[in-house]
Coordinates of C-alpha atoms in Angstrom, one line a residue:
X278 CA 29.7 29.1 51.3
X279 CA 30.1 27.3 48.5
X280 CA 28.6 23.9 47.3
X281 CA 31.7 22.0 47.7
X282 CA 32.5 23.4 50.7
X283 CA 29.3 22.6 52.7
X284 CA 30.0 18.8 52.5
X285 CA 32.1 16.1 53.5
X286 CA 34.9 15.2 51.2
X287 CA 36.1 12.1 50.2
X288 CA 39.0 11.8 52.6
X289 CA 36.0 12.4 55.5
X290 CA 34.8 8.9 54.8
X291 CA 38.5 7.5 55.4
X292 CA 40.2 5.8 58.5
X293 CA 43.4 7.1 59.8
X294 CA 44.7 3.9 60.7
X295 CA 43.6 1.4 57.6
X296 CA 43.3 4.4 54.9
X297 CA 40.4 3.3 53.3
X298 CA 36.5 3.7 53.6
X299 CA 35.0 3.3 57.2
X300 CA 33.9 0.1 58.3
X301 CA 31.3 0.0 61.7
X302 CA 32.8 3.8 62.3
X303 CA 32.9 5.0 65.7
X304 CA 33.5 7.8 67.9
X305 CA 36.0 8.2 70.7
X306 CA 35.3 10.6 73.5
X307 CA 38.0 13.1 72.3
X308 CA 35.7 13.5 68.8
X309 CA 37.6 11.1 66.3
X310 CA 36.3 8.7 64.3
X311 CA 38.3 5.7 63.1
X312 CA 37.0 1.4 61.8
X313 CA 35.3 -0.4 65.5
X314 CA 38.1 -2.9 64.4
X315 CA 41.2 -1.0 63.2
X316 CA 40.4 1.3 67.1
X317 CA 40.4 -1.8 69.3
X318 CA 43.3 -3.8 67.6
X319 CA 45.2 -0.6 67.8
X320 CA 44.6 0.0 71.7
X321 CA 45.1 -3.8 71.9
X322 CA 48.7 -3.4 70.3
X323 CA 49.8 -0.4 73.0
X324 CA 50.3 0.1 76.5
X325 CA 48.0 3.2 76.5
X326 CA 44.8 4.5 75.7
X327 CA 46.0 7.2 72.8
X328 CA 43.9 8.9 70.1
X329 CA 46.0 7.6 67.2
X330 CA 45.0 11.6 65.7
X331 CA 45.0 14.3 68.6
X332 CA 47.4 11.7 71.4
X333 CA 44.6 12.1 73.9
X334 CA 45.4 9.7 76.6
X335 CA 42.5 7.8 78.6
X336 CA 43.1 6.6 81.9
X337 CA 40.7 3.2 80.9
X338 CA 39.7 2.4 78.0
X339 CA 37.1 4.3 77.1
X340 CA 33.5 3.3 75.8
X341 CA 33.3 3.3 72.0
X342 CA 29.9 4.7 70.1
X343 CA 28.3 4.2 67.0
X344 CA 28.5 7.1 64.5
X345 CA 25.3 6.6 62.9
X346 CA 25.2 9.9 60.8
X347 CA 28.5 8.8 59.4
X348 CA 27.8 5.1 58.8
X349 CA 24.2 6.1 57.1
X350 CA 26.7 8.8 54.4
X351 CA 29.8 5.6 54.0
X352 CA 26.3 3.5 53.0
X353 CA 25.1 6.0 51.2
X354 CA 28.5 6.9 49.2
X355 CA 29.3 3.2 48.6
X356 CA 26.3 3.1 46.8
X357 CA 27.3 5.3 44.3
X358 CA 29.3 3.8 41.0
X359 CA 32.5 5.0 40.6
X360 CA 32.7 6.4 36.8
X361 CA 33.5 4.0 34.1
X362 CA 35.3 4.8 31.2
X363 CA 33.7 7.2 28.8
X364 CA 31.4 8.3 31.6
X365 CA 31.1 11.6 33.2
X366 CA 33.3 11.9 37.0
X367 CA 32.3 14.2 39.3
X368 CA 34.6 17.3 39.4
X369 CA 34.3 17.4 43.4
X370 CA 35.0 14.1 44.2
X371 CA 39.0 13.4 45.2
X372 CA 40.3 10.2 45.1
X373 CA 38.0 7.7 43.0
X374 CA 36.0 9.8 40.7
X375 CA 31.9 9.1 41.0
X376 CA 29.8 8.7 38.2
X377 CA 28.0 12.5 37.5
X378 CA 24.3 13.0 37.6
X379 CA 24.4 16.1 36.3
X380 CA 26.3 19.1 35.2
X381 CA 26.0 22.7 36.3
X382 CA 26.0 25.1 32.7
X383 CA 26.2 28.0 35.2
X384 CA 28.9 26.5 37.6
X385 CA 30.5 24.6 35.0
X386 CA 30.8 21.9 36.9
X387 CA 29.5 18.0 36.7
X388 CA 28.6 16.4 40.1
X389 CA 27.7 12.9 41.1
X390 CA 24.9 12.8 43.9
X391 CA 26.4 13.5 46.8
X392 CA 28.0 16.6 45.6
X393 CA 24.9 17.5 43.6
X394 CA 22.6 17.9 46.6
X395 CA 23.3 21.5 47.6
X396 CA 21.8 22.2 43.8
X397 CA 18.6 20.9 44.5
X398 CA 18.1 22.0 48.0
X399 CA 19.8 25.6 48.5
X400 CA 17.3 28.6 46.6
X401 CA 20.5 30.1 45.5
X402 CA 22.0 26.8 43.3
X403 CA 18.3 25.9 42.7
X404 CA 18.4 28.6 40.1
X405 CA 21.6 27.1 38.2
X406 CA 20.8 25.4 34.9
X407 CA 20.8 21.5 35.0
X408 CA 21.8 19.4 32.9
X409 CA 22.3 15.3 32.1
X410 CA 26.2 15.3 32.5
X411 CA 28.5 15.9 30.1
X412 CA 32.3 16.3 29.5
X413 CA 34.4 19.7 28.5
X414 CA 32.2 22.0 29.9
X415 CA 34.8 24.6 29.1
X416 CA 33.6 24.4 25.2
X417 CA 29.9 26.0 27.0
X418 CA 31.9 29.0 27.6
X419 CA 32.6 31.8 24.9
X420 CA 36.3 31.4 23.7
X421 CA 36.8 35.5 23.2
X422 CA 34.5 36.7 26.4
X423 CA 34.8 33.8 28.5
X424 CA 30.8 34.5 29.2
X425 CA 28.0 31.4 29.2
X426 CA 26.7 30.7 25.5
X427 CA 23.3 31.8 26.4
X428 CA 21.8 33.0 22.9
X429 CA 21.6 32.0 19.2
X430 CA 22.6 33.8 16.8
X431 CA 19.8 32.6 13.8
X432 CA 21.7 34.8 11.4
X433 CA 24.9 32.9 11.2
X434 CA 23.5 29.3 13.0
X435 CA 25.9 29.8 15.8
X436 CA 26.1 29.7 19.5
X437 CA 26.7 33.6 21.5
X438 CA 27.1 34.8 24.9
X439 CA 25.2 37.9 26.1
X440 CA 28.2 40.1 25.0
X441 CA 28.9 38.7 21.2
X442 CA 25.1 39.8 20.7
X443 CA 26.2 43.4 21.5
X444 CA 29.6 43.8 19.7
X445 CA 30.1 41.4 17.1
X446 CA 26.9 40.1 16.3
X447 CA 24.7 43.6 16.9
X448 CA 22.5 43.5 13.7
X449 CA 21.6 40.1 14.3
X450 CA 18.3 38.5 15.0
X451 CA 19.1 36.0 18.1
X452 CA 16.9 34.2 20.2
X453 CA 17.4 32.0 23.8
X454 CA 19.4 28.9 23.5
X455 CA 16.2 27.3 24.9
X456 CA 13.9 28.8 22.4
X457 CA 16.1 27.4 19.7
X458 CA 16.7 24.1 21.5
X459 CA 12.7 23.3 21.0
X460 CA 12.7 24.5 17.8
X461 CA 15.5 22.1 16.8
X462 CA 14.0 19.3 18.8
X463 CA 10.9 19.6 17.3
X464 CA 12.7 19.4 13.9
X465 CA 14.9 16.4 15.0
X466 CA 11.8 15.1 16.4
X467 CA 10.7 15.2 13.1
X468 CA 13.6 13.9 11.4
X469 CA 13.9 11.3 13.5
X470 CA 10.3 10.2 12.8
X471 CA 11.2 10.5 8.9
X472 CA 14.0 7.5 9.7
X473 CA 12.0 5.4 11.4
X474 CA 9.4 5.3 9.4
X475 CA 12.8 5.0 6.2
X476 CA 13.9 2.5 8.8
X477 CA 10.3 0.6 8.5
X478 CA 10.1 0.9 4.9
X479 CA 13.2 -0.7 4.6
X480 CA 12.1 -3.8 7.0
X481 CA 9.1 -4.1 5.2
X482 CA 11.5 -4.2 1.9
X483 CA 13.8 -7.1 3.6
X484 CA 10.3 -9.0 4.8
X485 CA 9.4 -8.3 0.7
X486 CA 12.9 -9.8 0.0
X487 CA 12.7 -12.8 2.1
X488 CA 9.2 -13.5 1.0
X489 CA 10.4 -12.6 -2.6
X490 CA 13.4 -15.4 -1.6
X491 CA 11.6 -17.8 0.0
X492 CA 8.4 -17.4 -3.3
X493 CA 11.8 -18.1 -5.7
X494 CA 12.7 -21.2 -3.8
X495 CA 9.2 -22.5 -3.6
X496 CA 9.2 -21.5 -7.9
X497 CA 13.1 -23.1 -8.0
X498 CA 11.9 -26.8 -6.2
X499 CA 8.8 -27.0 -8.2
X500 CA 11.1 -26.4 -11.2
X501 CA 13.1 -28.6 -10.5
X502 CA 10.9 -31.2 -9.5
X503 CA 9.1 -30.8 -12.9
X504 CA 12.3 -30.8 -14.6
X505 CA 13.6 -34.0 -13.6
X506 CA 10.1 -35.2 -14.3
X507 CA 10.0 -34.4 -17.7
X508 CA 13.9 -35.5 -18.2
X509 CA 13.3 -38.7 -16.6
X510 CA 10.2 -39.0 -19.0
X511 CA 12.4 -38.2 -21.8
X512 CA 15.2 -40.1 -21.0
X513 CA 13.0 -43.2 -20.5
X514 CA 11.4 -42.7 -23.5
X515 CA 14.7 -42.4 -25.2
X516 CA 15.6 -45.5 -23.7
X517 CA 12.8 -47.0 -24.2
X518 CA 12.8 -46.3 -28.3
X519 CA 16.5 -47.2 -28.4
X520 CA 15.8 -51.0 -26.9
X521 CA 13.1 -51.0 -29.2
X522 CA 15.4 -50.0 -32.4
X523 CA 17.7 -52.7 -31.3
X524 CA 15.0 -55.3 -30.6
X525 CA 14.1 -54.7 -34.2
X526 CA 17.4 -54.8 -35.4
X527 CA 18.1 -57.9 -33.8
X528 CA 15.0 -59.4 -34.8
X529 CA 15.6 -58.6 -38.3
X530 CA 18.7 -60.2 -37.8
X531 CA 17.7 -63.3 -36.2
X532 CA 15.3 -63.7 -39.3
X533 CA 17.9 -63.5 -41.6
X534 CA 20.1 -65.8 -39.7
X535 CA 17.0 -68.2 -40.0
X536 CA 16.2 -67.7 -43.3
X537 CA 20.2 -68.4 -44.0
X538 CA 20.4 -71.5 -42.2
X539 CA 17.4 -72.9 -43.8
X540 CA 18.7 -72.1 -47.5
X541 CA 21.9 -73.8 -46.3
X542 CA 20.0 -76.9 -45.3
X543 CA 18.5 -77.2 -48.4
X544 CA 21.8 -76.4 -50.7
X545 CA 23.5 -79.5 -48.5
X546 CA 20.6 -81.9 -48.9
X547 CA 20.6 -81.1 -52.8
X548 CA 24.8 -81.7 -52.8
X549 CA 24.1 -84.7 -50.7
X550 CA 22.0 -86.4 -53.7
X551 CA 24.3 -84.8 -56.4
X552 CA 27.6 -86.4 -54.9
X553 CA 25.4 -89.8 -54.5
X554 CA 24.5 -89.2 -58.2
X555 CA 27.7 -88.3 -59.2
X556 CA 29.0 -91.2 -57.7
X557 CA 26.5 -93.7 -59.4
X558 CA 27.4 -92.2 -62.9
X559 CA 31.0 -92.6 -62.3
X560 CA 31.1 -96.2 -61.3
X561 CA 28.9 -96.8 -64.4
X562 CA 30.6 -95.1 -66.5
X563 CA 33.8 -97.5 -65.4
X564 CA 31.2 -100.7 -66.3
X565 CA 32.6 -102.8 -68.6
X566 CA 29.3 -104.6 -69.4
X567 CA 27.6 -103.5 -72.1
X568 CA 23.6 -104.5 -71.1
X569 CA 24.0 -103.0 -67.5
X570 CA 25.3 -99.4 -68.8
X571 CA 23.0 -99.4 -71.6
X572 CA 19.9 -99.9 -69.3
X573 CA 21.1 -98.0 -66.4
X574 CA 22.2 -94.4 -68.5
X575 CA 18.7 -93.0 -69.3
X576 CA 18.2 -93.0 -65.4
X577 CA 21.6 -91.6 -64.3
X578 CA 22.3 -89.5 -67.6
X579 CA 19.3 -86.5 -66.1
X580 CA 20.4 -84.7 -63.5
X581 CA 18.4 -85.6 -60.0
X582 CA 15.3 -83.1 -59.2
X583 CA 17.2 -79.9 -57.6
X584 CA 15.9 -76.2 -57.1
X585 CA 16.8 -73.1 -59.0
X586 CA 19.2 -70.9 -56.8
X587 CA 19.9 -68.3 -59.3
X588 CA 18.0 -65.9 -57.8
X589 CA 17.8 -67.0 -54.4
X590 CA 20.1 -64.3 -51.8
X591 CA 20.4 -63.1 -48.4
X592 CA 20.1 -59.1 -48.9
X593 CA 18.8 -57.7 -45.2
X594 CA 17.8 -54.1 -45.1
X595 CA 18.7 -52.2 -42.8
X596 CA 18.2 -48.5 -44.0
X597 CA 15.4 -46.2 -42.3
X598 CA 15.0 -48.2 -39.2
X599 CA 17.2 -45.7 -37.3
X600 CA 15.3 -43.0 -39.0
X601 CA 12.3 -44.5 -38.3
X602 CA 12.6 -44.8 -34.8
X603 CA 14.2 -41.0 -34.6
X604 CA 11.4 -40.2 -36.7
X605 CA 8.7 -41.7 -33.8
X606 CA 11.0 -40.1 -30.9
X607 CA 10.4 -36.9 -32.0
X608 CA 7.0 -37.4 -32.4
X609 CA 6.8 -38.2 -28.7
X610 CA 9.1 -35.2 -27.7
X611 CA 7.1 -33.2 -29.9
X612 CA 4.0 -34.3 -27.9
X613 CA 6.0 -33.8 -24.4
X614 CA 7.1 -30.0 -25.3
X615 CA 4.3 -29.2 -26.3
X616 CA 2.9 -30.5 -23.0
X617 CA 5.5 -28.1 -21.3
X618 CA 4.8 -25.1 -22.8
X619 CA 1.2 -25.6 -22.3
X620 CA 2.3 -25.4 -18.7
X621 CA 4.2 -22.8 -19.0
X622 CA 2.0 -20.8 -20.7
X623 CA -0.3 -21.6 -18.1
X624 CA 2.0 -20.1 -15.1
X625 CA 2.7 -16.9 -17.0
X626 CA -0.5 -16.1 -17.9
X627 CA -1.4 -15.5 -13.9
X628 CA 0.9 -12.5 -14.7
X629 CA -1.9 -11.0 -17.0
X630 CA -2.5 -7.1 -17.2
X631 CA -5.3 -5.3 -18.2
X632 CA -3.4 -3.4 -21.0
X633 CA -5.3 -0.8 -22.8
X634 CA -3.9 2.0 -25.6
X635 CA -2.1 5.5 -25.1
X636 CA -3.9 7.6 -27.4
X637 CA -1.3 10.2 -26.3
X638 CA 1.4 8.3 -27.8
X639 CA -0.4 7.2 -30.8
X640 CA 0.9 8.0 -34.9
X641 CA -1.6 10.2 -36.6
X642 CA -2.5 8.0 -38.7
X643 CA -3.6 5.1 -36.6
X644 CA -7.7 4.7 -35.4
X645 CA -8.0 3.5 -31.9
X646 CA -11.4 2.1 -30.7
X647 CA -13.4 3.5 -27.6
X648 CA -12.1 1.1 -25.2
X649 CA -8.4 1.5 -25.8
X650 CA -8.5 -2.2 -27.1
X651 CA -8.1 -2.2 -30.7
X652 CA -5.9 -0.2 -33.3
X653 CA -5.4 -0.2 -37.1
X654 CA -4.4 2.0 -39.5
X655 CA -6.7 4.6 -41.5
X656 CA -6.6 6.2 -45.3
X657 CA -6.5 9.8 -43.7
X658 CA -4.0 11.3 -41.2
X659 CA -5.7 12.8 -38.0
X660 CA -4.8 16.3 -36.8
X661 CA -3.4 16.3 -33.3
X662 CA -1.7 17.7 -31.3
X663 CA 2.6 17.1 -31.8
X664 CA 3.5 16.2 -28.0
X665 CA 6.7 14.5 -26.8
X666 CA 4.9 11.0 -26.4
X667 CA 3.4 10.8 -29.9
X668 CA 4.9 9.1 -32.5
X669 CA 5.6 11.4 -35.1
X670 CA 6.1 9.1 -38.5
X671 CA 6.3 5.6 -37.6
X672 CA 2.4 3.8 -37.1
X673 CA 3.3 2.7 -34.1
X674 CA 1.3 2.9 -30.3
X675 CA 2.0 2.2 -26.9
X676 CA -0.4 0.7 -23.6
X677 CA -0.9 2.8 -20.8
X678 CA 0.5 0.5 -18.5
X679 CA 4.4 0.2 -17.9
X680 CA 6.5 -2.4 -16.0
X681 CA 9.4 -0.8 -13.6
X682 CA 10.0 -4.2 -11.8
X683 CA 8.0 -8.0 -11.3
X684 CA 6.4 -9.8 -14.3
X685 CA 3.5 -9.1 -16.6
X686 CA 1.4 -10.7 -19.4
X687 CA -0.7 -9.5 -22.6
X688 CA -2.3 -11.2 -25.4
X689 CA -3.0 -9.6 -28.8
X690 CA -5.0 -11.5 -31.7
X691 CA -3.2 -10.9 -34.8
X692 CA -6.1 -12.7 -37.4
X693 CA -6.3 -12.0 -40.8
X694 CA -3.4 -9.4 -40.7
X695 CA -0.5 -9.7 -43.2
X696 CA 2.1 -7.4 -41.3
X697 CA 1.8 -6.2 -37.8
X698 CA 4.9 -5.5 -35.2
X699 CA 4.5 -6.5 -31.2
X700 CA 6.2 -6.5 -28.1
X701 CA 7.8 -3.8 -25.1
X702 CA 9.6 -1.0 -25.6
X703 CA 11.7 1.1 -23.1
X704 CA 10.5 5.0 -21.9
X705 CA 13.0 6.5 -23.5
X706 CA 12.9 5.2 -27.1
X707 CA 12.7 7.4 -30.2
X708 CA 8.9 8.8 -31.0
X709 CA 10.1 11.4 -33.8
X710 CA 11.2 10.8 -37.2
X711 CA 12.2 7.3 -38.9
X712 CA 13.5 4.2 -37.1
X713 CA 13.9 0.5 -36.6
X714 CA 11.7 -1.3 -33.8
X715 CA 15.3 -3.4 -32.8
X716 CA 16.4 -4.3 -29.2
X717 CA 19.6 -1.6 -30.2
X718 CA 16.6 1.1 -30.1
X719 CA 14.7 0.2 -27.1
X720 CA 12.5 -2.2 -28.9
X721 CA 11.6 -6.2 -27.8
X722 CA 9.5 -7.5 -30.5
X723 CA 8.7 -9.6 -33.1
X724 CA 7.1 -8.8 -36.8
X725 CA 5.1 -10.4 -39.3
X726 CA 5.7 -9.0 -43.4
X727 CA 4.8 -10.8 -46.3
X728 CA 2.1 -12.5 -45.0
X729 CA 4.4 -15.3 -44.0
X730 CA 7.8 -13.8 -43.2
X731 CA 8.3 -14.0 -39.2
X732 CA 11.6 -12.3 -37.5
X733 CA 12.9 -11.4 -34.0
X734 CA 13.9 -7.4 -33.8
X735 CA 17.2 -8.5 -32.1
X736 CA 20.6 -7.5 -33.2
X737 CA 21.2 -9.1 -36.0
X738 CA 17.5 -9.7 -37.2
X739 CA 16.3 -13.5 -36.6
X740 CA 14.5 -15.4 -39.1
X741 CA 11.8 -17.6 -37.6
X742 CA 9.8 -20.4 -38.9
X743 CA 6.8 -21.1 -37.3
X744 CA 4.9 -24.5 -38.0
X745 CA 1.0 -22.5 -38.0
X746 CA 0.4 -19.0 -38.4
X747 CA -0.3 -17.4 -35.1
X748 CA -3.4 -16.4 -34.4
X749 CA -3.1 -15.0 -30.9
X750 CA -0.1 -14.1 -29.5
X751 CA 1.0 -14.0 -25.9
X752 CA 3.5 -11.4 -24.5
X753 CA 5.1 -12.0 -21.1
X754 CA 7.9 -10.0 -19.3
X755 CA 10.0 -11.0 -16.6
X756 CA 12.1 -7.5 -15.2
X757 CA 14.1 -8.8 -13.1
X758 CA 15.5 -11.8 -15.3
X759 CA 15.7 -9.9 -18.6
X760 CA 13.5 -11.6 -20.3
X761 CA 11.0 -10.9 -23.0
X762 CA 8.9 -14.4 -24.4
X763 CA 6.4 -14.8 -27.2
X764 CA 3.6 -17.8 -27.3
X765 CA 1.7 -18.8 -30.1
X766 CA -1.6 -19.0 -27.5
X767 CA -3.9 -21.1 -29.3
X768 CA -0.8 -23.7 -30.1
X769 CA 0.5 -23.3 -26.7
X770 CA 3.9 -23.0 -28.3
X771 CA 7.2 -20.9 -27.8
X772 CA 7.7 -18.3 -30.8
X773 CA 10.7 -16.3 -29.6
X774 CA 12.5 -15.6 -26.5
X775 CA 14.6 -12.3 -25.9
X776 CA 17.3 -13.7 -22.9
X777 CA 19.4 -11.7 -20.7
X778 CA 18.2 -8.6 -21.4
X779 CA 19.5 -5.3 -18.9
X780 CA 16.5 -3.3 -18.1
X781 CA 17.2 0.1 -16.7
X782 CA 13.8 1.8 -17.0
X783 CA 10.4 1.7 -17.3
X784 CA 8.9 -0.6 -20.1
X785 CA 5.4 -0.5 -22.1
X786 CA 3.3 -2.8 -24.7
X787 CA 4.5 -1.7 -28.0
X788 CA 2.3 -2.0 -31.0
X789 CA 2.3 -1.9 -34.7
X790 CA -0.8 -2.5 -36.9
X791 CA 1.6 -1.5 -40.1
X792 CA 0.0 0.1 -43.3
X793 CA -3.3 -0.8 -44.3
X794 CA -2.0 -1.1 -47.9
X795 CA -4.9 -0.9 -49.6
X796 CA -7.6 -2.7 -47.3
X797 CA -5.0 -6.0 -47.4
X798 CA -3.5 -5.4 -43.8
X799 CA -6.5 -3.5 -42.5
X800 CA -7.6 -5.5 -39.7
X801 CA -7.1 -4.6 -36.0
X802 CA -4.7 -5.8 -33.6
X803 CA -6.6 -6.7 -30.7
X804 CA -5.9 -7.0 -26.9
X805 CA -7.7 -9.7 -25.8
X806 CA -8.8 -11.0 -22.4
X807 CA -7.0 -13.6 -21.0
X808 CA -8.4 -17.4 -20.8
X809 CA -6.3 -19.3 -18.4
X810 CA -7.8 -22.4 -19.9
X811 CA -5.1 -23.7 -21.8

């Protein structure tokens, strides 16, 4: 008998009279089983006492029983989801399709619980292969022997049933599809580990990223907050020196004005007593009477006292107060930038590396102390060894230490040296033959030749003029931004600034102690511990 056949199909659980699934079922003498409800409405409806399925007629109305087997299966079936789309239906169920439990690889058939239960309790079906459910069991099935796919064929990575291992796949090494189902399990067991833990790094890198964020805003507000400290400073000071320019403008002005009215006073007083004068002398000079004139023209013929004006002017100056108060501003900017890169200086040097020398990469020439802290160059050329790091011809050396991403910080004292070249360079840069240190070649740094001549290797070369002669200088690197700066340490003071750099690769300290020429430039460049004092 087969499974389907040893249960109750759908249309069992359904009424005659309503058509749908039993409600209170019940049994009439004559064996049928219809709704308690639908039964008595319909012998309420008729004359007679008829089985509405075999026409059995009952002289009374007979007694109705509960069918409890069948109610405890309608229970039991209702309970059951119907399958939703994209779920596996039951193949036996007519009518609404069940969800499937499981699916038979020997039957090839999916069945929802009801239908699955001869599987799990007759020996013969116990045997069957069960499996969570799954749709076109028909692909199971080999498409040229229409046989199970029991085996695997490890030689071409492919599914076979019993025959295929035979005929077409005879020289082939197979094993059990469940043998091979471990071994891949175990392997995506494994793989699947590998993601989560690719899945974890990659958390970990958005938690790094959001800290990263959140560490920029915290750097961005305290930026800013400094920065419209020190322009409000600025612009109050500037404000401040212009009210005071024009205050002394003003002043000067209001002194002249003074000065002025006061001469003017004066000249009107003395042209008062000359017209009084003038008029005497005219109305004696009109006198007719000989005595009066005579006695009267000694007094009236000198002039009356008066002061000398010749040389008397109103000349205000004007010139250098504007330069003079510029002149005081920048003094005070001076002192206020110099303030901020002390700062500055300050917050980069947290960044500080313990950089120490490649010998590996170091020019024959060049002697490099014990501890990897200090190189110059000698009178005779070492023999070693020509590997790819060294550099061939050029006197030049590199730190161990390289920057791929973040920030770092070095300090070098340059004393007493009359040419030296310092700053990063990239991985890849030129170690053989002849070349420039420039930015186009992998190179951010700056010089010293002449004993006085500064430049920036950037494309074109850039003069600099430095107010002191560096005695320390500070490298700092920023990856991310691009940015390569150089301090004067012990004057807390910018030198150069490479901007918007594109870093692709990994970057190391790059130094130069030039030629010794002679003893003149022998002195050491030295990397120096870093005091966050400043």
């Amino acid at each position: 008998m087969s499974a389907a056949s040893c249960l109750l199909s759908e249309d069992q659980f359904l009424c005659s009279i309503c058509l749908d699934v039993f409600t209170d079922p019940v049994t009439t003498p004559c064996g049928h089983n219809f709704c308690k409800n639908c039964i008595n409405e319909h012998w309420n409806s008729n004359d007679q006492y008829l089985c509405p399925l075999c026409k059995e007629t009952f002289n009374t109305r007979p007694k109705l029983h509960i069918n409890t087997l069948l109610s405890e299966m309608v229970s039991h079936s209702s309970e059951q989801q119907a399958a939703k789309p994209g779920e596996v239906p039951c193949d036996v169920c007519t009518g609404t399709k069940l969800k499937a439990l499981k699916s038979c690889l020997v039957c090839l058939t999916s069945y929802c619980e009801t239908h699955l239960e001869p599987h799990l309790t007759k020996s013969g079906l116990k045997r069957h292969q069960l499996i969570d459910p799954v749709k076109n069991l028909e692909d199971r099935m080999c498409m040229k022997h229409d046989k199970p796919l029991e085996l695997f064929c490890k030689t071409d990575q492919t599914c076979v049933c019993m025959l295929c291992s035979v005929l077409d796949h005879k020289t082939h090494e197979f094993v059990p599809l469940k043998e091979e189902y471990e071994g891949k399990k175990a392997e995506l067991g494994k793989t699947e580990a590998e993601i989560q833990e690719m899945i974890q790094k990659r958390r970990l890198k958005i938690q790094e990223i959001k800290h990263s964020v959140d560490l920029s805003k915290e750097a961005a507000d305290r930026e800013k907050a400094e920065g419209v400290q020190v322009f409000t400073a600025l612009m109050e000071s500037v404000e401040r020196s212009l009210n005071e320019l024009i205050e002394t403008i003003e002043e000067k002005q209001r002194t002249t004005e003074k000065q002025a009215e006061d001469f003017i006073k004066a000249l009107e007083q003395e042209i008062s007593e000359l017209k009084k004068r003038s008029s005497e002398v005219e109305k004696l000079s009109h006198s007719e009477d000989h005595l009066h004139l005579l006695q009267n023209f000694l007094s009236l013929k000198a002039a009356p006292p008066t002061k000398d004006w010749t040389e008397v002017s109103i000349c205000p100056s004007y010139e250098g107060t504007v330069v003079r108060a510029v002149a005081q501003l920048e003094e005070m900017l001076s002192k206020q930038m110099k303030k901020q890169f002390e700062a500055q200086l300050k917050r980069v040097q947290q960044y500080a590396v313990d950089v120490t020398l490649d010998p590996d990469t170091a020019n024959p020439w060049l002697i490099l102390s014990d501890d990897g802290k200090q190189v110059y160059c000698g009178d005779v050329k070492k023999n070693l060894p020509d590997n790819p790091e060294r550099f061939s011809v050029c006197a030049n050396v590199l730190g161990k230490q390289s920057l791929s991403s973040g920030r770092f910080y070095f300090e070098v004292q340059v004393k007493e040296k009359t040419e030296w070249n310092l700053g990063v360079a990239r991985e890849s840069i030129n170690r053989k033959g002849q070349f420039t240190a420039t930015q186009h070649n992998g190179f951010w740094n700056i010089c010293l030749r002449n004993g006085n001549e500064y430049s920036a290797r950037n494309n074109p070369q850039v003069d600099l003029s430095l107010k002191s002669r560096p005695q320390k200088v500070g490298v700092f690197v920023d990856y991310e931004e691009g940015l390569v700066c150089f301090y004067d340490v012990d004057a807390a003071a910018l030198i150069y600034s490479f901007t918007g750099c594109s870093f692709t690769e990994k970057l190391y300290p790059f130094f130069s102690p030039s030629l010794n020429y002679g003893g003149k430039n022998s002195a050491p460049l030295i990397i120096c511990p870093v005091n966050q004092t400043v």
